[in-house]
C-alpha cells in the first residue's frame, strides 16, 4: 500500500531562518510523484513543489527546495529565509500512479509557526 | 479569477438533512477530484471524474454520498441524511490530462452537521 508519513505535528522557526519539514513515503511503484502543498488558515491548498521519482536533481522553486533521498524514501521540504506568511499547515502528498487516476495520498501534515 | 471555485464556502445543517456542494474546475482541466479533510488530518480521496465519467470512488463514499459531473464541466457532491461524522472540509481539485501536472485546489466547503 502507498503511504505518506509526516512525523512532525508542529514546528517553530525564527523569521529569516531555514526550516526542514520531514516526509517519508512508501510505494512499490517505480514511477511516482511527490508534492508539497501549503494550507493557510483559509483552507485552500497551495501547490509549492513537485519531485518526480526519475528526476536526478532535487526540485527547487524560489525559497522552497525538496531534499529527495530515493534510497531512504524521503522527500523533505526545505524553506529558506522563513517569513511570517509561511505560518501554515504543510502537507506532503504522493500521486497514486497504480490506479490510473493520479489521485493524491496525503500525510497528516506539519503545522509551521514562524516567530518574529 | 480562473482558479477552482467551490460553493458554498460554509454550510451548517441539521442531522438528517441533505446538502449539495458545487465545484467549478479550471476550464481546460478534464480531471476532477473530491477530497474530504477532517480536523487535524490530511485530505482523503473521495472520488474522481475524467470528463463526465466517474471512474473511481473511495470506500469512504457511502451510499449516502453521490457525485456528478454533467457535461464534464462543474461537479456536484450531494450528501443525503447527513450525520455528525460528515462534518469536514470538502475539497475539490482539478488538473490537466498530463500525468505530471499538479492538482489545483479550490477553497473548500466547510460542512458542520449539528
Coordinates of C-alpha atoms in Angstrom, one line a residue:
Chain A
X1 CA 0.0 0.0 0.0
X2 CA 1.1 3.5 -0.7
X3 CA 1.6 5.7 2.3
X4 CA 3.0 9.1 3.3
X5 CA 4.3 9.8 6.8
X6 CA 4.9 13.2 8.3
X7 CA 6.2 12.7 11.9
X8 CA 6.3 16.4 12.9
X9 CA 2.9 17.6 14.1
X10 CA 4.3 21.1 14.7
X11 CA 7.4 23.1 14.1
X12 CA 8.7 26.5 15.1
X13 CA 11.2 28.6 13.2
X14 CA 12.6 32.0 13.7
X15 CA 11.9 34.5 11.0
X16 CA 14.7 34.5 8.3
X17 CA 15.9 31.1 9.4
X18 CA 15.7 27.9 7.3
X19 CA 13.4 25.0 8.3
X20 CA 13.1 21.4 7.1
X21 CA 9.8 19.6 7.2
X22 CA 10.1 15.8 7.0
X23 CA 8.3 13.4 4.7
X24 CA 8.8 9.8 4.2
X25 CA 6.9 7.6 1.7
X26 CA 6.2 4.0 0.9
X27 CA 5.3 2.7 -2.5
X28 CA 6.1 -0.3 -4.6
X29 CA 5.8 1.7 -7.8
X30 CA 8.9 2.6 -9.7
X31 CA 7.4 5.7 -11.2
X32 CA 5.8 8.2 -8.7
X33 CA 5.5 11.8 -8.0
X34 CA 5.8 13.7 -4.7
X35 CA 4.2 17.1 -4.0
X36 CA 4.2 19.6 -1.2
X37 CA 1.2 21.8 -0.5
X38 CA 0.7 24.7 1.9
X39 CA -2.7 25.2 3.6
X40 CA -3.2 28.5 5.3
X41 CA -6.0 29.0 7.8
X42 CA -8.2 30.0 4.9
X43 CA -8.3 26.3 3.9
X44 CA -7.1 26.4 0.3
X45 CA -4.3 24.0 -0.7
X46 CA -1.5 25.9 -2.4
X47 CA 0.9 23.9 -4.6
X48 CA 4.6 24.5 -3.7
X49 CA 6.9 22.0 -5.3
X50 CA 7.0 18.7 -7.2
X51 CA 9.6 15.9 -7.4
X52 CA 9.4 13.0 -9.9
X53 CA 10.9 9.7 -9.0
X54 CA 13.2 9.8 -12.0
X55 CA 14.3 13.4 -11.6
X56 CA 18.0 13.3 -11.0
X57 CA 18.2 16.7 -9.4
X58 CA 16.3 18.0 -6.3
X59 CA 13.5 20.3 -7.2
X60 CA 13.6 24.0 -6.3
X61 CA 11.0 26.7 -6.5
X62 CA 12.2 30.1 -5.1
X63 CA 12.6 29.7 -1.4
X64 CA 11.4 26.1 -1.5
X65 CA 13.6 23.1 -2.2
X66 CA 13.0 19.4 -1.9
X67 CA 15.6 17.2 -0.4
X68 CA 14.9 14.0 -2.3
X69 CA 16.6 10.8 -1.0
X70 CA 15.3 8.0 -3.0
X71 CA 17.0 5.1 -1.2
X72 CA 15.7 6.4 2.1
X73 CA 12.3 7.1 0.6
X74 CA 12.3 10.6 2.0
X75 CA 11.2 13.9 0.4
X76 CA 11.8 16.7 2.9
X77 CA 10.8 20.2 2.2
X78 CA 13.3 23.0 3.0
X79 CA 12.1 26.5 3.3
X80 CA 14.8 29.1 3.3
X81 CA 14.6 32.6 4.8
X82 CA 11.3 31.9 6.6
X83 CA 8.7 34.7 6.5
X84 CA 5.8 35.3 8.9
X85 CA 3.5 34.4 6.0
X86 CA 4.9 30.9 5.8
X87 CA 3.0 30.1 9.0
X88 CA 0.5 27.4 7.8
X89 CA -0.1 23.7 7.6
X90 CA 2.2 21.8 5.1
X91 CA 1.2 18.6 3.5
X92 CA 3.3 16.1 1.7
X93 CA 1.5 14.1 -0.9
X94 CA 2.2 11.2 -3.4
X95 CA 0.5 10.7 -6.7
X96 CA -1.2 7.3 -6.9
X97 CA 0.1 6.0 -10.2
X98 CA -1.3 2.5 -9.7
X99 CA -5.0 3.2 -10.1
X100 CA -4.6 5.5 -13.2
X101 CA -6.5 8.3 -11.5
X102 CA -3.4 10.1 -10.2
X103 CA -5.2 10.9 -7.0
X104 CA -3.2 12.1 -4.1
X105 CA -2.3 10.3 -0.9
X106 CA -1.6 12.9 1.8
X107 CA 0.3 12.8 5.0
X108 CA -1.2 14.2 8.2
X109 CA 0.6 17.5 7.8
X110 CA 3.0 19.6 9.8
X111 CA 1.9 22.9 11.3
X112 CA 4.7 25.5 10.9
X113 CA 4.8 28.6 13.0
X114 CA 7.2 31.4 12.1
X115 CA 8.3 33.5 15.0
X116 CA 9.1 37.2 14.7
Chain B
X1 CA -10.2 34.7 -11.4
X2 CA -9.6 31.4 -13.3
X3 CA -8.9 29.1 -10.3
X4 CA -11.1 26.4 -8.9
X5 CA -14.2 27.7 -7.2
X6 CA -16.4 26.0 -4.7
X7 CA -19.8 27.0 -3.3
X8 CA -20.9 27.4 -0.7
X9 CA -17.8 28.1 1.4
X10 CA -19.6 27.2 4.6
X11 CA -22.7 25.1 5.3
X12 CA -24.3 24.4 8.6
X13 CA -27.1 21.8 8.6
X14 CA -29.1 19.7 11.0
X15 CA -28.6 16.0 11.1
X16 CA -30.7 14.2 8.6
X17 CA -30.8 17.0 6.1
X18 CA -29.5 16.7 2.6
X19 CA -26.8 19.1 1.4
X20 CA -25.2 19.7 -2.0
X21 CA -21.9 21.3 -2.9
X22 CA -20.7 22.6 -6.2
X23 CA -17.2 22.7 -7.7
X24 CA -16.2 24.7 -10.8
X25 CA -12.8 23.5 -12.1
X26 CA -10.4 25.3 -14.2
X27 CA -12.0 25.3 -17.6
X28 CA -9.4 23.3 -19.6
X29 CA -9.0 20.7 -16.8
X30 CA -10.6 17.3 -17.6
X31 CA -9.7 15.6 -14.3
X32 CA -11.7 16.5 -11.2
X33 CA -11.2 15.1 -7.7
X34 CA -13.2 15.4 -4.5
X35 CA -11.4 15.0 -1.1
X36 CA -12.6 15.2 2.5
X37 CA -10.4 16.7 5.2
X38 CA -11.3 16.3 8.9
X39 CA -9.7 18.3 11.7
X40 CA -6.0 17.6 12.2
X41 CA -5.8 15.2 9.2
X42 CA -4.7 15.4 5.6
X43 CA -7.2 15.3 2.8
X44 CA -8.6 11.9 1.9
X45 CA -9.7 11.0 -1.6
X46 CA -13.4 10.6 -2.2
X47 CA -14.0 10.3 -5.9
X48 CA -12.5 11.1 -9.4
X49 CA -14.0 12.2 -12.7
X50 CA -12.4 12.2 -16.0
X51 CA -14.6 14.5 -18.1
X52 CA -18.1 13.4 -17.2
X53 CA -17.2 9.8 -16.3
X54 CA -16.9 8.9 -12.6
X55 CA -14.0 6.5 -12.7
X56 CA -13.2 5.8 -9.1
X57 CA -15.0 6.0 -5.8
X58 CA -13.3 5.6 -2.4
X59 CA -14.8 3.3 0.3
X60 CA -15.2 6.5 2.3
X61 CA -18.0 7.4 -0.1
X62 CA -21.0 5.6 1.4
X63 CA -24.3 5.2 -0.4
X64 CA -25.5 8.5 1.2
X65 CA -22.9 10.3 -1.0
X66 CA -23.4 10.9 -4.7
X67 CA -21.3 13.0 -7.1
X68 CA -22.0 14.1 -10.6
X69 CA -20.2 16.0 -13.3
X70 CA -22.7 16.5 -16.1
X71 CA -21.2 17.6 -19.5
X72 CA -17.7 17.3 -17.9
X73 CA -17.7 20.8 -16.5
X74 CA -18.8 21.6 -13.0
X75 CA -19.4 18.9 -10.4
X76 CA -21.7 18.5 -7.5
X77 CA -21.4 16.4 -4.4
X78 CA -24.5 15.5 -2.5
X79 CA -24.8 14.1 1.0
X80 CA -28.1 12.6 1.9
X81 CA -29.3 12.2 5.5
X82 CA -26.3 13.9 6.9
X83 CA -24.7 12.6 10.1
X84 CA -22.4 14.4 12.6
X85 CA -19.5 12.4 11.3
X86 CA -19.9 14.1 7.9
X87 CA -18.7 17.3 9.4
X88 CA -15.5 18.1 7.5
X89 CA -13.9 20.3 4.8
X90 CA -14.8 19.1 1.3
X91 CA -12.1 20.0 -1.2
X92 CA -12.4 19.9 -4.9
X93 CA -9.3 19.8 -7.2
X94 CA -8.7 19.7 -10.9
X95 CA -5.9 19.0 -13.3
X96 CA -5.0 18.6 -16.9
X97 CA -4.6 15.2 -18.5
X98 CA -0.9 15.2 -18.2
X99 CA 0.3 12.8 -15.5
X100 CA 2.9 15.2 -14.1
X101 CA 0.7 18.2 -13.6
X102 CA -0.2 19.2 -10.1
X103 CA -3.8 19.4 -8.9
X104 CA -5.2 22.8 -8.3
X105 CA -7.5 23.0 -5.3
X106 CA -10.5 25.1 -4.6
X107 CA -11.1 26.9 -1.3
X108 CA -13.2 24.1 0.1
X109 CA -16.7 23.8 1.6
X110 CA -16.7 23.5 5.4
X111 CA -19.7 21.4 6.5
X112 CA -20.9 21.4 10.0
X113 CA -23.7 19.0 10.9
X114 CA -25.5 19.8 14.2

